[in-house]
Tab-separated table of C-alpha atoms in Angstrom:
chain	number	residue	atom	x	y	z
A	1	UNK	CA	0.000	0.000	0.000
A	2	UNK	CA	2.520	2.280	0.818
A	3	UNK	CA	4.155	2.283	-2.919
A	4	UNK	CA	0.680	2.957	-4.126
A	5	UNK	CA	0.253	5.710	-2.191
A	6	UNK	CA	3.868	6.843	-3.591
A	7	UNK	CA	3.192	6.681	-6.905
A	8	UNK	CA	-0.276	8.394	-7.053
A	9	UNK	CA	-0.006	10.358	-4.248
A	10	UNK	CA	-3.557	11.298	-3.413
A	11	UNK	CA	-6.671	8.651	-3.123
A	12	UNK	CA	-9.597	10.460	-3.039
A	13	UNK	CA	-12.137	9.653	-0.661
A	14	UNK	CA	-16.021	9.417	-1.395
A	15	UNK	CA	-19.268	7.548	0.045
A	16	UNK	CA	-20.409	5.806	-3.715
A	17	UNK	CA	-20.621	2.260	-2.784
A	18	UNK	CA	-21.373	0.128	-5.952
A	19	UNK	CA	-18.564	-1.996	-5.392
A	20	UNK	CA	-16.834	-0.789	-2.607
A	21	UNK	CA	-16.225	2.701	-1.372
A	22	UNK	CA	-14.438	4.705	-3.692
A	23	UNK	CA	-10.776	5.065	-1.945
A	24	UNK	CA	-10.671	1.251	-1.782
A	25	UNK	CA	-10.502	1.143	-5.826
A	26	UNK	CA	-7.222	2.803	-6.487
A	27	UNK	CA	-5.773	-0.033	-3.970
A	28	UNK	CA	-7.627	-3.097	-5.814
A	29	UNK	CA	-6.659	-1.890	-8.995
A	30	UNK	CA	-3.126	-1.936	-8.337
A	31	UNK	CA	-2.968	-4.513	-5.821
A	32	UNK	CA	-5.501	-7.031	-6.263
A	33	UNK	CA	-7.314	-8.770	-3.219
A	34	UNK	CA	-5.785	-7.281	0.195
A	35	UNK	CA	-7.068	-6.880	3.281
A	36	UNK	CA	-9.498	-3.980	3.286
A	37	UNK	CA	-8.502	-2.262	6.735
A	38	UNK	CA	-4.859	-0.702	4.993
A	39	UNK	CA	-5.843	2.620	4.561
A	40	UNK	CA	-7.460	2.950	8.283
A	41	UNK	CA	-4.399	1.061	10.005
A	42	UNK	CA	-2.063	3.091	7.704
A	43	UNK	CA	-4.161	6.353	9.417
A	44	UNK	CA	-4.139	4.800	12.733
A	45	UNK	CA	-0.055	4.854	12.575
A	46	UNK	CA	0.325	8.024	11.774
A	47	UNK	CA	1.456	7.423	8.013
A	48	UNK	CA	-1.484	8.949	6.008
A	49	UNK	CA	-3.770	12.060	7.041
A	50	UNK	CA	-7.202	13.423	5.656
A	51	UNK	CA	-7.646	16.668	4.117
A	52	UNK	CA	-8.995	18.679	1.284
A	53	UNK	CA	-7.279	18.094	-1.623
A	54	UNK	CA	-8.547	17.488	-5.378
A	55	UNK	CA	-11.571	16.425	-3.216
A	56	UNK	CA	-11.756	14.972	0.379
A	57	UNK	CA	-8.056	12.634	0.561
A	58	UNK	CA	-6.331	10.366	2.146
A	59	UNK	CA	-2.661	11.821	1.794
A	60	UNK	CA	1.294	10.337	3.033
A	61	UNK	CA	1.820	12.201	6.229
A	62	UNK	CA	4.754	13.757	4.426
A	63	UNK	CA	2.751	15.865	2.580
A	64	UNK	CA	1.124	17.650	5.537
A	65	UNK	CA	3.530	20.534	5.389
A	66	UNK	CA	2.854	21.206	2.015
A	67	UNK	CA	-1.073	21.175	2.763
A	68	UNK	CA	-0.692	24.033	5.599
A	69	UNK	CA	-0.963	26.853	3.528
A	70	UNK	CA	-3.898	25.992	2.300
A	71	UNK	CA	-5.418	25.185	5.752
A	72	UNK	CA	-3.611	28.983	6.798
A	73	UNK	CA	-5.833	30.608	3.721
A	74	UNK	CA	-8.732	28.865	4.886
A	75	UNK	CA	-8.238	30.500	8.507
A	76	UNK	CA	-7.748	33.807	7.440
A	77	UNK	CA	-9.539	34.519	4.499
A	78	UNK	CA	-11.805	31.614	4.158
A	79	UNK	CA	-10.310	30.637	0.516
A	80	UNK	CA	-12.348	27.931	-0.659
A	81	UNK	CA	-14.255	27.580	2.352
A	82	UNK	CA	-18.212	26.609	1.640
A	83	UNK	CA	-20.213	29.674	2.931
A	84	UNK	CA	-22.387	27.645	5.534
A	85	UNK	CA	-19.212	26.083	7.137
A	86	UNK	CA	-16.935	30.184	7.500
A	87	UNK	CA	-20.421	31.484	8.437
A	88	UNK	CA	-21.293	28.949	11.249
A	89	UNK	CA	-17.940	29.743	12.479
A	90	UNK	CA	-18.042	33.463	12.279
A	91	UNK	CA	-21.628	33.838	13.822
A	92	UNK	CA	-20.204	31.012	17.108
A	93	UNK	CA	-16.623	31.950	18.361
A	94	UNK	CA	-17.409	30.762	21.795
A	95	UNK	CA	-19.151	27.465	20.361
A	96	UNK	CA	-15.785	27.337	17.813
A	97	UNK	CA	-13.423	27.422	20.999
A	98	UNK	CA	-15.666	25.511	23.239
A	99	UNK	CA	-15.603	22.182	20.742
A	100	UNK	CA	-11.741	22.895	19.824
A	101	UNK	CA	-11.314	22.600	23.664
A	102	UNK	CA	-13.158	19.440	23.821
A	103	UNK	CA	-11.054	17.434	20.895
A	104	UNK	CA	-8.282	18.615	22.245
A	105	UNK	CA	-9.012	17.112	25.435
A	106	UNK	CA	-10.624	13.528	23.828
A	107	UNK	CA	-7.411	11.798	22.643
A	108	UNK	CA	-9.732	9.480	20.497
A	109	UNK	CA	-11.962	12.318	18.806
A	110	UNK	CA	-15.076	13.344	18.604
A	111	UNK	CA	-17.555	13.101	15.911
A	112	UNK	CA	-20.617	15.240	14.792
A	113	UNK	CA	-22.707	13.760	17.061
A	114	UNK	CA	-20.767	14.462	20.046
A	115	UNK	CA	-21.715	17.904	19.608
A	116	UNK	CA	-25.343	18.567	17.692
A	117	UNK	CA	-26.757	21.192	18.319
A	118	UNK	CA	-30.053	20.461	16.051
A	119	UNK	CA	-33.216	20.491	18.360
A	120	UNK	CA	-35.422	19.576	14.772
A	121	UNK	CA	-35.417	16.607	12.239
A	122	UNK	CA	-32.467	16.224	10.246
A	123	UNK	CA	-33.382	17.462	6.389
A	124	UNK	CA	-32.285	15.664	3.488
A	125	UNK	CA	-28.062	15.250	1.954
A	126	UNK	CA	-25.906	17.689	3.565
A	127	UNK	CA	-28.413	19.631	6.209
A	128	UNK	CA	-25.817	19.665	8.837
A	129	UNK	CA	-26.506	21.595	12.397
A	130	UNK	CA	-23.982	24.407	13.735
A	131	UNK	CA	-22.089	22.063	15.620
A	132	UNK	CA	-21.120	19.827	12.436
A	133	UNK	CA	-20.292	23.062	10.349
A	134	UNK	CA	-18.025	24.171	12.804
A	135	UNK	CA	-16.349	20.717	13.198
A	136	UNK	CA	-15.559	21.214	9.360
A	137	UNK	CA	-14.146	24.695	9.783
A	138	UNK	CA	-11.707	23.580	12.145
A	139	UNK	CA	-10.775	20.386	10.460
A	140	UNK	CA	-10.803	22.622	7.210
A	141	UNK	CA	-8.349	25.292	8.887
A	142	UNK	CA	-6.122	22.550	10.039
A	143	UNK	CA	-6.662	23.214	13.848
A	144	UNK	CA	-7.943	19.587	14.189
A	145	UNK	CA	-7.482	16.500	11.825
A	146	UNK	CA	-9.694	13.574	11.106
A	147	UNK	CA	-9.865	9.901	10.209
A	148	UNK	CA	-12.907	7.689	9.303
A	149	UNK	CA	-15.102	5.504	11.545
A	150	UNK	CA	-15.108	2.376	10.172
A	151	UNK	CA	-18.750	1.291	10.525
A	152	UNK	CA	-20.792	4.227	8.962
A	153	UNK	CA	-17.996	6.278	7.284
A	154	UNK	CA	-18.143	9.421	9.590
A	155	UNK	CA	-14.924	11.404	10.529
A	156	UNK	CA	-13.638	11.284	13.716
A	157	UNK	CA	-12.077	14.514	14.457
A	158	UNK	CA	-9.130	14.818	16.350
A	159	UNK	CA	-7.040	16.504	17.902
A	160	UNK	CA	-4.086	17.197	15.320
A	161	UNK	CA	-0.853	16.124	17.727
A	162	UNK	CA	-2.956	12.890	18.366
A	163	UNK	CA	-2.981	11.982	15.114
A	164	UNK	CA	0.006	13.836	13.062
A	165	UNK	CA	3.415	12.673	14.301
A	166	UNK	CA	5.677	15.018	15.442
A	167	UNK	CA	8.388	15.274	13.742
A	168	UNK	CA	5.992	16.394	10.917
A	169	UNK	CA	4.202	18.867	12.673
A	170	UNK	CA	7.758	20.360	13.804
A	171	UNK	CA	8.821	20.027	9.152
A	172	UNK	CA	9.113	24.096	8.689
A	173	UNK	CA	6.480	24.783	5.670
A	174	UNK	CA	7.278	25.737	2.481
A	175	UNK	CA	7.129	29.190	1.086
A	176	UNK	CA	3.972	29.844	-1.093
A	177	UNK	CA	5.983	29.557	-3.939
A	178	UNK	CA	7.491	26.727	-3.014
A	179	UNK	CA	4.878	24.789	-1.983
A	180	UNK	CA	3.212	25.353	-5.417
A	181	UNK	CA	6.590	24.514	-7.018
A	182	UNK	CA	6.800	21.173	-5.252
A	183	UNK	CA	2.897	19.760	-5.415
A	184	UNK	CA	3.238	20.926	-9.401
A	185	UNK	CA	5.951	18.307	-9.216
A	186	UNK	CA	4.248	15.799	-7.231
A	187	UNK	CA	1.622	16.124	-9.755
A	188	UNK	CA	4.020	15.419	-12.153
A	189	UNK	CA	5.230	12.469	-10.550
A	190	UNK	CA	1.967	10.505	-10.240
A	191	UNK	CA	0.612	11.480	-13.940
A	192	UNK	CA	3.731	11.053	-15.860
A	193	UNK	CA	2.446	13.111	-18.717
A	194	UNK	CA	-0.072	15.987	-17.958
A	195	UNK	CA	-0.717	19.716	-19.168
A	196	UNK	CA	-1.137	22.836	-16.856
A	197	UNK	CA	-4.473	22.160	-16.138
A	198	UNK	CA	-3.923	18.492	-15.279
A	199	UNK	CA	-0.980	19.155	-12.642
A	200	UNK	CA	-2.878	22.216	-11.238
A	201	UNK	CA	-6.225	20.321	-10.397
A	202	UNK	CA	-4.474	17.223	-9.060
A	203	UNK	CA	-3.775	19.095	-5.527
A	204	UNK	CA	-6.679	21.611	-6.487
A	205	UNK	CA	-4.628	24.697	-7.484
A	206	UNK	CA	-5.232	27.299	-10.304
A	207	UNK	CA	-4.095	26.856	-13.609
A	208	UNK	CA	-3.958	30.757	-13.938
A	209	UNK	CA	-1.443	30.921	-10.507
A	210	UNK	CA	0.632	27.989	-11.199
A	211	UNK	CA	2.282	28.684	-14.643
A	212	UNK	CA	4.892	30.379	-13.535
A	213	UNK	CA	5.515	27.835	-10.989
A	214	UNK	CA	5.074	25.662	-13.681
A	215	UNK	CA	7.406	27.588	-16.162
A	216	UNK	CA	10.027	27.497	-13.246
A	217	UNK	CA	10.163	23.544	-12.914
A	218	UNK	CA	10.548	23.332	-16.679
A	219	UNK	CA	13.052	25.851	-16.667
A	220	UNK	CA	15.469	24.453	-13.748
A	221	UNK	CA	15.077	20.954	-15.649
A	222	UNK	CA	12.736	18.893	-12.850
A	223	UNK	CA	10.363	18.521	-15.487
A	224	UNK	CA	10.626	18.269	-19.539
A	225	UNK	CA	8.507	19.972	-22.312
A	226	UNK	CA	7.206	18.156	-24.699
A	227	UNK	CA	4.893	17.643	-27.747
A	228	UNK	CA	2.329	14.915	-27.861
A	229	UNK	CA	0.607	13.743	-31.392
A	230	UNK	CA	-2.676	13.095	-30.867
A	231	UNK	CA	-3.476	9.932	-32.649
A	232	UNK	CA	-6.948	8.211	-32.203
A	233	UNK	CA	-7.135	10.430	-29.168
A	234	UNK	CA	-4.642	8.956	-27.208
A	235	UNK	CA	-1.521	11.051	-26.419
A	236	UNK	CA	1.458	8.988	-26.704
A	237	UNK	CA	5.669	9.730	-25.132
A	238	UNK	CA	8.453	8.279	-26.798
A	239	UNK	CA	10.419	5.911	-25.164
A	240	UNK	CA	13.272	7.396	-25.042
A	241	UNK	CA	11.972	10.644	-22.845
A	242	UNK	CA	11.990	10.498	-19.021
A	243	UNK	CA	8.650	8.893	-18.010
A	244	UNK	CA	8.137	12.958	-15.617
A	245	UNK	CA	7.223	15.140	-18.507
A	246	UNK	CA	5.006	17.866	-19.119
A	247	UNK	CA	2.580	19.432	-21.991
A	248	UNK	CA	1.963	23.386	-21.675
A	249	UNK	CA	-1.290	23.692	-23.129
């Protein structure tokens, strides 16, 4: 499991369940029958994390540095934040520090139930209370993390020094430059061959801010320009070129 989750670098988590639930494909497509509780023993050690990333994502622990930023944004600006989730938070400071207080102090976490604040029926799909909103706007921010319950797929949201070792937490982050610079190149790494677009929306970044990030990896040689013909729609890459290429659109 752990080379799979080297070479593609994000498996994105959802609650579809034709087959199985979609973050257990990735791992029976590459590794055929396994035992099913990997990714939540893999959590449970400390070598993966959750966070928002193309979509929700299970993620190598190594890569938490690289996802602060974004969780920093989210805290001060509320960059790509749902509205219900910054509001909840902005309308409840003392409910916001009152539940931080309480994860911190539950070394196995919390979930949403731990802390409803709904005194009505539940409403249909996403028609969560004040209590769950605010859950998600700390776990969004990065001031608590999260793994899933294994029964009924809720997050469990914990405290992040329960769950994040330390010796990550204490990794200095990137710049903003380079953190775009290196999950560009992480990108890279997992398609092989990709344009702008492609790299950019893998960790859920802007094509229009990441080109000259982009331009800069091609420039210092970590990744390679090419030119693809398109031949019955499938791009193809010679041989001979380095399997970590890119295509500027």
């Amino acid at each position: 499991m752990r080379r799979v989750l080297d070479t593609v670098g994000v498996i994105q988590i959802d609650s579809v369940n034709v087959l199985v639930r979609s973050q257990e494909l990735p791992l029976f497509s590459r590794l055929g029958n396994h035992p099913r509780t990997l990714i939540p023993e893999a959590t449970a050690r400390g070598e993966m994390y959750e966070y928002w990333c193309h979509a929700a994502s299970h993620l190598p622990v190594s890569h938490h540095p690289l996802s602060r930023l974004r969780m920093e944004r989210a805290r001060m600006s509320g960059d790509n934040v749902w509205s219900g989730v910054s509001n909840a938070a902005k309308k409840n400071p003392g409910l916001v520090a009152e539940i931080l207080a309480r994860i911190e102090s539950t070394p196995e976490g919390i979930v949403a139930g731990d802390v409803r604040t709904r005194t009505g029926p539940k409403g249909q799909w996403w028609d969560w209370d004040q209590g769950k909103a605010i859950l998600e706007w700390l776990f969004w921010t990065g001031q608590v993390t999260a793994r899933r319950r294994s029964n009924d797929f809720a997050r469990v949201y914990m405290a992040v020094h329960h769950a994040i070792p330390a010796e990550v937490l204490k990794t200095k982050v990137p710049s903003p430059e380079e953190t775009q610079r290196q999950l560009l190149l992480l990108a890279a790494r997992s398609h092989g061959i990709a344009t702008l677009t492609d790299l950019a929306d893998y960790h859920h970044q802007k094509p229009t801010e990441s080109r000259s990030a982009l331009q800069s990896l091609v420039d210092d040689g970590s990744l390679l320009e090419v030119s693809v013909q398109v031949r019955l729609l499938l791009p193809s890459l010679h041989r001979d070129l380095e399997e970590r290429a890119i295509v500027d659109e």
